[in-house]
Coordinates of C-alpha atoms in Angstrom, one line a residue:
X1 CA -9.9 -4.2 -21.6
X2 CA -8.6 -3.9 -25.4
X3 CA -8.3 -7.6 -26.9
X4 CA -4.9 -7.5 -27.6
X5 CA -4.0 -6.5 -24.0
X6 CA -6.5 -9.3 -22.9
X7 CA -5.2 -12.1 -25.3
X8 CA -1.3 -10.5 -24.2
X9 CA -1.7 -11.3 -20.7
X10 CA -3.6 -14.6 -21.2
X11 CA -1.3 -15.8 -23.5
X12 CA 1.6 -15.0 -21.3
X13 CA 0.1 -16.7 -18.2
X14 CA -1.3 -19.4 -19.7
X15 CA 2.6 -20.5 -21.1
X16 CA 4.1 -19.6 -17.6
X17 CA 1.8 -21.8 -16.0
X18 CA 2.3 -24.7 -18.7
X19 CA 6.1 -24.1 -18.2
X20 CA 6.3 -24.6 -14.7
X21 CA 4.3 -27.5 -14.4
X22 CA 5.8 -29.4 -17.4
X23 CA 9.6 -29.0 -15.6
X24 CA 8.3 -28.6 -12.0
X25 CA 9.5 -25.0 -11.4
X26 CA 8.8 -23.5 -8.6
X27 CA 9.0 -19.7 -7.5
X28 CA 8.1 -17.5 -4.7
X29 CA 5.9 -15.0 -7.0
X30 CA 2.4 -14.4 -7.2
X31 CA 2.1 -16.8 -10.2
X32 CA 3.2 -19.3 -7.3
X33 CA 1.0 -18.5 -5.2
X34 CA -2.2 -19.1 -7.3
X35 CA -1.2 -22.3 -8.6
X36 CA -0.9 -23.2 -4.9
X37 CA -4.3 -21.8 -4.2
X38 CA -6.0 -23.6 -7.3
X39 CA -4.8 -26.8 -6.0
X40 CA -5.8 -25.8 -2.4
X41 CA -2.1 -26.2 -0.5
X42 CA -1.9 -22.5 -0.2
X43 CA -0.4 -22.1 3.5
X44 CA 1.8 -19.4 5.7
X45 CA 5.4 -19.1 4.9
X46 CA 7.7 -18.3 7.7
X47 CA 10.7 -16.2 7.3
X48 CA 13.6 -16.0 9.8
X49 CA 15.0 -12.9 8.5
X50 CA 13.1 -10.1 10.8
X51 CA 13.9 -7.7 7.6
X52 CA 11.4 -9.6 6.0
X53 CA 9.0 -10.3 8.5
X54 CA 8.5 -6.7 9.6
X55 CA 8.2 -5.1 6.1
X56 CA 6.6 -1.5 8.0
X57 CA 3.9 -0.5 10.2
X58 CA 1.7 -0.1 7.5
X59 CA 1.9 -4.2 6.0
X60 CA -0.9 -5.8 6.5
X61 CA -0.7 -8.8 8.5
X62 CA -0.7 -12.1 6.1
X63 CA -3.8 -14.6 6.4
X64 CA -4.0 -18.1 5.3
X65 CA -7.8 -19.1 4.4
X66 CA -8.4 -23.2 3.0
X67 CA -11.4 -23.5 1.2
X68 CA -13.5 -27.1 1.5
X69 CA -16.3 -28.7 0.0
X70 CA -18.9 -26.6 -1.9
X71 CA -17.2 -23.4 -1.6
X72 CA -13.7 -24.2 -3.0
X73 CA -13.1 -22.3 -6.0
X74 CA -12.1 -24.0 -9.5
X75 CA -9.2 -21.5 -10.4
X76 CA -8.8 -21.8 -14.6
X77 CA -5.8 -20.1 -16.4
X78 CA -8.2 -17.5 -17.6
X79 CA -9.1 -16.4 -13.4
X80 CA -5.2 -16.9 -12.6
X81 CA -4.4 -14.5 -16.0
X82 CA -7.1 -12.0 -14.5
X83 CA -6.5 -12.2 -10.8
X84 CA -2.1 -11.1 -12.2
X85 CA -3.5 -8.4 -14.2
X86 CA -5.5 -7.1 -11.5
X87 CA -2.5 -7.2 -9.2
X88 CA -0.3 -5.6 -11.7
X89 CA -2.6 -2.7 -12.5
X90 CA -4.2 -2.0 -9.1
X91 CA -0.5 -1.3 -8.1
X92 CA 0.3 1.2 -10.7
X93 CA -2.7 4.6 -9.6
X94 CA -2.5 3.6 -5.4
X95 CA 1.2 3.8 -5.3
X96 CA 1.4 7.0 -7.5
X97 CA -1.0 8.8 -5.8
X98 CA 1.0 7.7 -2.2
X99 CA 4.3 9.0 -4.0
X100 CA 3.0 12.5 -5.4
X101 CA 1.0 13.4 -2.2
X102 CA 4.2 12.4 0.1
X103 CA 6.1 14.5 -2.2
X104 CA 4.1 17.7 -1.5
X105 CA 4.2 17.2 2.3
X106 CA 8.0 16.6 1.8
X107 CA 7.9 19.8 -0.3
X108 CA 5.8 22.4 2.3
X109 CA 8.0 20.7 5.6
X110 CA 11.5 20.6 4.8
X111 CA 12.4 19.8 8.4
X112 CA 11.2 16.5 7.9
X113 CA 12.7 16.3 4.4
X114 CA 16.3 17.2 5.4
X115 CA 15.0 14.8 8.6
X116 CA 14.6 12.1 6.0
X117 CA 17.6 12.6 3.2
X118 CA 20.1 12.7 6.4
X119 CA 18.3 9.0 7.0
X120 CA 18.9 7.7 3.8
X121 CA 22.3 9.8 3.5
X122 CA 23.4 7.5 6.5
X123 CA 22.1 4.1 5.2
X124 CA 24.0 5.0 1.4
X125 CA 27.0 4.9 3.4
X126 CA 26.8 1.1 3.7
X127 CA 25.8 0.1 0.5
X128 CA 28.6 -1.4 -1.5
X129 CA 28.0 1.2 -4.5
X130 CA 26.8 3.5 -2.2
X131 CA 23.6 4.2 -4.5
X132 CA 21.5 0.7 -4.3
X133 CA 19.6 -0.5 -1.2
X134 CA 18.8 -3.6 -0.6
X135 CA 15.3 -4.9 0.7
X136 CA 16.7 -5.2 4.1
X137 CA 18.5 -1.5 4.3
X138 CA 15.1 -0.2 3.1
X139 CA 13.1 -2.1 5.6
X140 CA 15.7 -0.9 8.9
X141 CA 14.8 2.8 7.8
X142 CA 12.4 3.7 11.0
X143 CA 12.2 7.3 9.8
X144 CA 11.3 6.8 6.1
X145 CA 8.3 4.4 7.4
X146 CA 7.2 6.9 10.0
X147 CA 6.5 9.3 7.0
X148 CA 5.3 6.7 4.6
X149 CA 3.0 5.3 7.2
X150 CA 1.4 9.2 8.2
X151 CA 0.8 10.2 4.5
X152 CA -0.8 6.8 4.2
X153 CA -2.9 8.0 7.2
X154 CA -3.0 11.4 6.1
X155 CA -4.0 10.9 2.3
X156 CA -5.5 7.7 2.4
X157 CA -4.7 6.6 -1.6
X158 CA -8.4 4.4 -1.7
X159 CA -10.5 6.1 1.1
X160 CA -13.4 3.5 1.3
X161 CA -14.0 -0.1 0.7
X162 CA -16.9 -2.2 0.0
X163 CA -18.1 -5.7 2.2
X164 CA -21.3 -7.4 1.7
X165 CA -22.2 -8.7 5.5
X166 CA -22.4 -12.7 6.3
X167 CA -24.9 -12.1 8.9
X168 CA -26.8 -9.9 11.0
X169 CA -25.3 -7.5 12.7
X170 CA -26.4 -5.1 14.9
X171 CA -24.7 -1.6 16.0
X172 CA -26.0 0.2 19.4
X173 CA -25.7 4.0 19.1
X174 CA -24.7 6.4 21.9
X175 CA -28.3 7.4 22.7
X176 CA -29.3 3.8 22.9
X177 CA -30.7 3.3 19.4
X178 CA -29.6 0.2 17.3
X179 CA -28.7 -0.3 13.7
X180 CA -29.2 -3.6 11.9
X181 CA -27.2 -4.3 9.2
X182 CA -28.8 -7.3 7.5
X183 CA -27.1 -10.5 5.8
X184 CA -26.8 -9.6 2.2
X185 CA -26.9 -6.4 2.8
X186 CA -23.4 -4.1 0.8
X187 CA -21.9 -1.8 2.8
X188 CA -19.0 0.7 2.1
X189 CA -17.0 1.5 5.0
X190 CA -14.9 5.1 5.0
X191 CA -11.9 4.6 5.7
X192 CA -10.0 7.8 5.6
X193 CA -12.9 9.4 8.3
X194 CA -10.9 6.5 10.3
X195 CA -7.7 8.3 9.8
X196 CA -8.9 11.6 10.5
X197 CA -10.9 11.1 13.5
X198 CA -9.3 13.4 16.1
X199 CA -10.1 10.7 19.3
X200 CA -7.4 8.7 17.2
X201 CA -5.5 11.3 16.1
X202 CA -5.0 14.4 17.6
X203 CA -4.7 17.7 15.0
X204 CA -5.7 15.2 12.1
X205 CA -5.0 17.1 9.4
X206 CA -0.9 17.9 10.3
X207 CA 1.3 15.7 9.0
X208 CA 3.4 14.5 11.4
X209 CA 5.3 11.3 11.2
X210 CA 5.8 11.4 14.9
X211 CA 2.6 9.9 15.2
X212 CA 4.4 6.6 14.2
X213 CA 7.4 7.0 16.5
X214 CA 6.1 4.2 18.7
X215 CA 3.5 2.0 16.9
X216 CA 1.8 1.4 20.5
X217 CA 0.3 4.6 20.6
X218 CA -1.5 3.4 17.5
X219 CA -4.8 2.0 17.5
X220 CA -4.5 -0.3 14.8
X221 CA -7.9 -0.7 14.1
X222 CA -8.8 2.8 13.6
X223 CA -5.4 2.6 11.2
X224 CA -6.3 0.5 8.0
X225 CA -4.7 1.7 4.5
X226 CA -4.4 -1.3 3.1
X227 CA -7.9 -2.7 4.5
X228 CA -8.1 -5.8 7.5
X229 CA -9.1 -9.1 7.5
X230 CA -9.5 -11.6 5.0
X231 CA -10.0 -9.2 1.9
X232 CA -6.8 -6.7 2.8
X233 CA -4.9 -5.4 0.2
X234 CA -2.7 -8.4 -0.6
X235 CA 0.2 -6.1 -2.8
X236 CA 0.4 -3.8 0.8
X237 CA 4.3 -5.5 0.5
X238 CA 4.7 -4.6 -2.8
X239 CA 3.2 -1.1 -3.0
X240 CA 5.5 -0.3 0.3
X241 CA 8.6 -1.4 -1.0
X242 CA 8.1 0.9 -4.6
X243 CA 7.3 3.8 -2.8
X244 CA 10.5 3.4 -0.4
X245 CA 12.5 2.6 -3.3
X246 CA 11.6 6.2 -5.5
X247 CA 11.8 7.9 -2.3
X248 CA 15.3 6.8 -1.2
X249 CA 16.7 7.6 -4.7
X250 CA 14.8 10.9 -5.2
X251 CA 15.7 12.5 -2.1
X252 CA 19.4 10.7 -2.7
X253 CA 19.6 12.8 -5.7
X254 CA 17.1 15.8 -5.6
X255 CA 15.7 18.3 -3.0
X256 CA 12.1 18.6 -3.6
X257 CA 10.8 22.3 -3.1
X258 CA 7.5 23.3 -4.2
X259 CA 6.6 25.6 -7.7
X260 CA 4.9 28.7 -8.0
X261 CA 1.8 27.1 -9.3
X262 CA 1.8 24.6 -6.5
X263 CA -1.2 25.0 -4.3
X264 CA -1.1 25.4 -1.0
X265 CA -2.5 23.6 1.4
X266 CA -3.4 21.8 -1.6
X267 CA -7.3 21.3 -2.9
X268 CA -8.5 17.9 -3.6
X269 CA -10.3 17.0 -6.6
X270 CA -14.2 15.9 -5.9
X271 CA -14.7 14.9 -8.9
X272 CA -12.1 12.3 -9.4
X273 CA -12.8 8.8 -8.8
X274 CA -9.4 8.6 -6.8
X275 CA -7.7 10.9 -4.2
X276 CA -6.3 13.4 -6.8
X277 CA -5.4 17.3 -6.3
X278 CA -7.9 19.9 -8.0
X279 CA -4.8 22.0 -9.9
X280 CA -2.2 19.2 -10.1
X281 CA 1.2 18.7 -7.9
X282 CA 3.6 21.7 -8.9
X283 CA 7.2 20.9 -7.6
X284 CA 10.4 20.9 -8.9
X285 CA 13.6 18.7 -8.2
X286 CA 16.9 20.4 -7.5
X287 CA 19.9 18.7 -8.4
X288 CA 21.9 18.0 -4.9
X289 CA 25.0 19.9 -5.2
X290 CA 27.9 17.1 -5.7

């Protein structure tokens, strides 16, 4: 990282943790959260509004983890600073790539475009200015999760993830033979072969939200975007609600059809450390008429 940005985002977190601890301030943010965790009170909070207990079928489910003894970790300014910037940044590339790849599956099926723009259509007509959702009207959108949850599934924005094993662990193949992973041992785990295994899902590679018209014919562990257990994607809430939000005011505004230099079905980049597309996304926005 430049020094400037580094000694920018120290600076700034170092004087917004000084702050609230001189006057006692207290906010449900990230920040929050840290400071909880460097002083080891860092618990589960319970909501009552369902809105924002059930933030899609994609969320990641929340974990609370209370380190003792040896193991607890000293958090300085400098790790809090780091850990923020890290959530800031690793928010920005995931959450694009989710938005341009939906937008070219919106672009080649516009059945399930216009399926989705009559959605949010219907749910403008209860906002007070009829252009601003809340949270909450975002969150009661069942359709506009069902196709944020498949192109999750069907263009996994971080394909693998990496896990150095705690212990031993031993895997019996098919034809009887074992596999030891040993403690120590790093591991990178696939994730999007998860998503495109047909026993899971059947025709893999169509994208069809109507997969995720009834989350019980999921199998949630063979569904994992945003990663499981203790090391899961802790923005999962945050990247969500961006992508819901551009979505609900691009298709309020814009129909998205595809260019003449769009490729289709599109090629993906190999060479890219992220999912990308070899010749770019190609698609225009056309005004709604009024």
């Amino acid at each position: 990282m430049y020094k400037d940005v580094n000694e920018f985002y120290t600076d700034a977190v170092a004087r917004n943790i000084q702050l609230r601890e001189t006057n006692r301030i207290n906010r449900p943010d990230f920040i929050h959260l840290l400071l909880q965790a460097r002083k080891n009170t860092l618990g589960a909070e319970k909501h009552e509004d369902e809105a924002l207990q059930d933030a899609g079928f994609s969320t990641v489910k929340e974990h609370t983890f209370e380190q003792k003894g040896e193991g607890k970790m000293n958090w300085a300014d400098i790790d809090i600073a780091g850990a923020a910037a890290s959530f800031f940044f690793g928010g920005i590339e995931t959450t694009t790539t989710l938005l341009c790849f939906t937008s070219y599956e919106l672009a080649v099926n516009p059945d399930i475009q216009e399926r989705l723009r009559a959605e949010i259509d219907e749910q403008r007509e209860s906002l007070a200015d009829g252009r601003t959702p809340t949270y909450e009207v975002l969150q009661k959108m069942k359709y506009l999760d069902m196709v944020v949850s498949e192109a999750l599934r069907r263009w996994t924005p971080l394909g693998l993830t990496n896990r150095k094993c705690t212990k031993n662990y031993t895997f019996t193949n098919t034809d009887g033979s074992q596999v030891t992973i040993e403690r120590g041992q790093n591991i990178s785990i696939p994730l999007k072969y998860f998503h495109l295994d047909e026993k899971f899902y059947p025709d893999p590679l169509r994208f069809d939200p109507e997969r995720f018209a009834d989350p019980n014919n999921i199998n949630q562990d063979a569904y994992v975007p945003f990663g499981a257990g203790l090391r899961n994607c802790i923005g999962s809430r945050l990247a969500l609600m961006q992508a819901k939000c551009i979505l609900f005011y691009m298709l309020s505004n814009f129909i998205i059809k595809p260019d003449t230099k769009l490729t289709i079905p599109i090629v993906i980049d190999e060479t890219s450390a992220g999912l990308n597309a070899k010749h770019g996304f190609w698609m225009n926005l056309v005004p709604r008429s009024a």
